mmCIF file of C-alpha atoms in Angstrom:
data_model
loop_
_atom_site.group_PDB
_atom_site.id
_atom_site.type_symbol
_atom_site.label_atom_id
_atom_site.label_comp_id
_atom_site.label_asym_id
_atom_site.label_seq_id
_atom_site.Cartn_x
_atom_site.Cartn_y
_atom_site.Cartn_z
ATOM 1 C CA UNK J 30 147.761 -1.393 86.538
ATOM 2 C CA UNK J 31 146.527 1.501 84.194
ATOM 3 C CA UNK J 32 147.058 3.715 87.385
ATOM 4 C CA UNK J 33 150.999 2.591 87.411
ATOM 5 C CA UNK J 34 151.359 3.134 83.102
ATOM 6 C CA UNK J 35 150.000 6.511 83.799
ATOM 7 C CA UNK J 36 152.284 7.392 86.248
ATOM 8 C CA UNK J 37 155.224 6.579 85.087
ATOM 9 C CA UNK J 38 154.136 8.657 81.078
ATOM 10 C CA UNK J 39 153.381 11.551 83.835
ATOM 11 C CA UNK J 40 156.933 11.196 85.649
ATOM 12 C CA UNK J 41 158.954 10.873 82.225
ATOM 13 C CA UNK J 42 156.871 13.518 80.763
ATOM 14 C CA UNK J 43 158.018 15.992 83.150
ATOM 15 C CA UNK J 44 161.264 14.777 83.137
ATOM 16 C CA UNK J 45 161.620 15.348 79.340
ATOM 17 C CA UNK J 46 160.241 18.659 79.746
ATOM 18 C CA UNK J 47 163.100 19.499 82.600
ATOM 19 C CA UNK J 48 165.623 18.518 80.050
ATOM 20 C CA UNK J 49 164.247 20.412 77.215
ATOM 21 C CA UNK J 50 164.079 23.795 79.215
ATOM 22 C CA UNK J 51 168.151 23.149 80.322
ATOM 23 C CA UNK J 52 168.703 22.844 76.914
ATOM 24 C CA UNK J 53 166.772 25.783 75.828
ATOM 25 C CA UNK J 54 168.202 28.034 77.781
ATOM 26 C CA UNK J 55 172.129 27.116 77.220
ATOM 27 C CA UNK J 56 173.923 29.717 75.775
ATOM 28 C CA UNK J 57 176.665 28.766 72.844
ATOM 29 C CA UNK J 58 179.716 30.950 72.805
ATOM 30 C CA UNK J 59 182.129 30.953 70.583
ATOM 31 C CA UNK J 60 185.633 30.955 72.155
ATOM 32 C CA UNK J 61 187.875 33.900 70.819
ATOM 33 C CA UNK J 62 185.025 35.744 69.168
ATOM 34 C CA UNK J 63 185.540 36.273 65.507
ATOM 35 C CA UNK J 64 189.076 35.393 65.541
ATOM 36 C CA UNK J 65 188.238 32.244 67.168
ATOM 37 C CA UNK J 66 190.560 29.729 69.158
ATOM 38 C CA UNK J 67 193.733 31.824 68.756
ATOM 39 C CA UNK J 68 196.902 32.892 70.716
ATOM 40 C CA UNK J 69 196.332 34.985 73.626
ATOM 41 C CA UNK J 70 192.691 33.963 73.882
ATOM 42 C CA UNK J 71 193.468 33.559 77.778
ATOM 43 C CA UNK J 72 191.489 36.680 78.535
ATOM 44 C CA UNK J 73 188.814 35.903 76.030
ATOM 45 C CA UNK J 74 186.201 34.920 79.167
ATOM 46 C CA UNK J 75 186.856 37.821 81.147
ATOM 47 C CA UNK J 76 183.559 39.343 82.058
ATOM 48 C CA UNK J 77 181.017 36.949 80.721
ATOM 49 C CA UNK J 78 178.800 35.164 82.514
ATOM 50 C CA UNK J 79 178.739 31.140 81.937
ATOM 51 C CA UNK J 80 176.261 28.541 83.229
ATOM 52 C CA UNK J 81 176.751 24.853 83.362
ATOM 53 C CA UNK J 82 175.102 23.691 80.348
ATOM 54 C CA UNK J 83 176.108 26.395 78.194
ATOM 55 C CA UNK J 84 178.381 25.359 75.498
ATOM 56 C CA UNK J 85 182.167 26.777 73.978
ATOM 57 C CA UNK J 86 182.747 26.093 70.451
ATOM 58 C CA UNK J 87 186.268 26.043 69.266
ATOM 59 C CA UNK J 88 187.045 27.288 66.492
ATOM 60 C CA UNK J 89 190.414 26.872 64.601
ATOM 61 C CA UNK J 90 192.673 24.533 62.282
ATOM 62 C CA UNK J 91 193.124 21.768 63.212
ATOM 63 C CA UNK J 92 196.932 21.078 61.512
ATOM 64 C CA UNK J 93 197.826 23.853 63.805
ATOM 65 C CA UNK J 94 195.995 23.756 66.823
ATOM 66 C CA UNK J 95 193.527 21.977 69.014
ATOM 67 C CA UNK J 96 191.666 21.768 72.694
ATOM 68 C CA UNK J 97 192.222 20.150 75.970
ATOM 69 C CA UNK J 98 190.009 20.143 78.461
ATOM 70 C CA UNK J 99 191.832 19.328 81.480
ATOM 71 C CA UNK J 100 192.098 20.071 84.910
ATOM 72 C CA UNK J 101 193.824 22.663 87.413
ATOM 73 C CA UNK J 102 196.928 21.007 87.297
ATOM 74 C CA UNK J 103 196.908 20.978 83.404
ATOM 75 C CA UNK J 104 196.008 24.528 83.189
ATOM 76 C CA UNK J 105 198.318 25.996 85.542
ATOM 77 C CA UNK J 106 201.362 23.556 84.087
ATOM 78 C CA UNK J 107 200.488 23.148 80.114
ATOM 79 C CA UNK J 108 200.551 19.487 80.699
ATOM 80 C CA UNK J 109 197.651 17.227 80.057
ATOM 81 C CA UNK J 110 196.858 14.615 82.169
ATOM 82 C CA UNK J 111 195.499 10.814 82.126
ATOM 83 C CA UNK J 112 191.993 12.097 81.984
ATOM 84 C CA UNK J 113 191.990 14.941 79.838
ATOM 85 C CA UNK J 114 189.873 14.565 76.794
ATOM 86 C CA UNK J 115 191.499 15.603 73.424
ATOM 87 C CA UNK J 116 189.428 17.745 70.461
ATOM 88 C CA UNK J 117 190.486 18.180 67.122
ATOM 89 C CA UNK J 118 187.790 18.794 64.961
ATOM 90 C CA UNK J 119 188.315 22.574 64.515
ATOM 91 C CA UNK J 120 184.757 23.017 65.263
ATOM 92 C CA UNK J 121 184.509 21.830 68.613
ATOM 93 C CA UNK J 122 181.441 21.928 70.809
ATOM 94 C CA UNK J 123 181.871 21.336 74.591
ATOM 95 C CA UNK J 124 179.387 21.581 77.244
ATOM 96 C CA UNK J 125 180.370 23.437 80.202
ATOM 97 C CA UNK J 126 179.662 21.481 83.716
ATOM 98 C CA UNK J 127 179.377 23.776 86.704
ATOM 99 C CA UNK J 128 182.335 24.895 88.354
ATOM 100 C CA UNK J 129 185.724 25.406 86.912
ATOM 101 C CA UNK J 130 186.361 24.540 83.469
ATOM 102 C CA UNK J 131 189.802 24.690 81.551
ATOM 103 C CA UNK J 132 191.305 24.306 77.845
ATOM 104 C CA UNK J 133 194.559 24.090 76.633
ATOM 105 C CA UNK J 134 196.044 24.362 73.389
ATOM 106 C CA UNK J 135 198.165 20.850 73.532
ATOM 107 C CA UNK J 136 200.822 21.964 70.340
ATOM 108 C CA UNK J 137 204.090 22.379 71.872
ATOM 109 C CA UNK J 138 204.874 25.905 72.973
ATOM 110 C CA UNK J 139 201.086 27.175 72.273
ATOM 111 C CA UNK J 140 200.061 27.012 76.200
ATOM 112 C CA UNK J 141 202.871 28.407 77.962
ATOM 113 C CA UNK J 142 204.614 30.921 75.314
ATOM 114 C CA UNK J 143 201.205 32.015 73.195
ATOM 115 C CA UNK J 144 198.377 32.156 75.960
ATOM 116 C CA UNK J 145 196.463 29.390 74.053
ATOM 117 C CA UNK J 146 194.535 28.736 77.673
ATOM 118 C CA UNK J 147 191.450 29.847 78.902
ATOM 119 C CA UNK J 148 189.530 28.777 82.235
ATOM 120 C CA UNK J 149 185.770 29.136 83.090
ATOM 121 C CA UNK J 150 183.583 28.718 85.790
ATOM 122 C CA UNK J 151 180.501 28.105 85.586
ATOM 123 C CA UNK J 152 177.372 28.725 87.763
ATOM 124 C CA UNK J 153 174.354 26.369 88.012
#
């Protein structure tokens, strides 16, 4: 039985310690730089290098803008969909999964007319 206890400290153990070095080694960017979540941010990840786990904060006010993660179709249209999750903190903190990622800024007009839209992939 002590056999069994032991095993199963030694599997979470290493589990724990697989989920500590993710963690460690996310990167936190902030999207927009120093001017933050702003108009024509859509070029803002162009030649960075993102991996799932890493983590966009968005930055901004929130009485005149916030984020959207949705999909392709809600990127490429400016139109959120059932699933999209809605931020409005200002100070936003989002986790990247791997593969394609996309924002929108959901105030009317902010998407389409002010590049308020930024995609990201991410690599494992």
């Amino acid at each position: 039985m002590a056999q069994g206890r032991s095993s199963a400290a030694t599997m979470l153990l290493l589990c724990m310690l697989v989920l500590y070095s993710e963690m460690v080694h996310a990167a936190t960017y902030v999207v927009g730089d120093a001017t933050g979540w702003a108009y024509n941010v859509n070029n803002w990840p162009n030649g960075k290098s993102f991996k799932a786990g890493d983590i966009l904060e968005f930055k901004y006010s929130p009485f005149a803008h916030n984020v959207i993660q949705v999909d392709e179709f809600g990127y490429n249209t400016c139109i959120p969909t059932f699933n999209s999750r809605l931020f409005f903190s200002g100070d936003d903190h989002i986790q990247l999964a791997k593969g394609l990622n996309y924002f929108i800024c959901g105030f009317p007009g902010h998407c389409q007319l002010h590049g308020m839209r930024i995609a990201v992939n991410a690599t494992a």
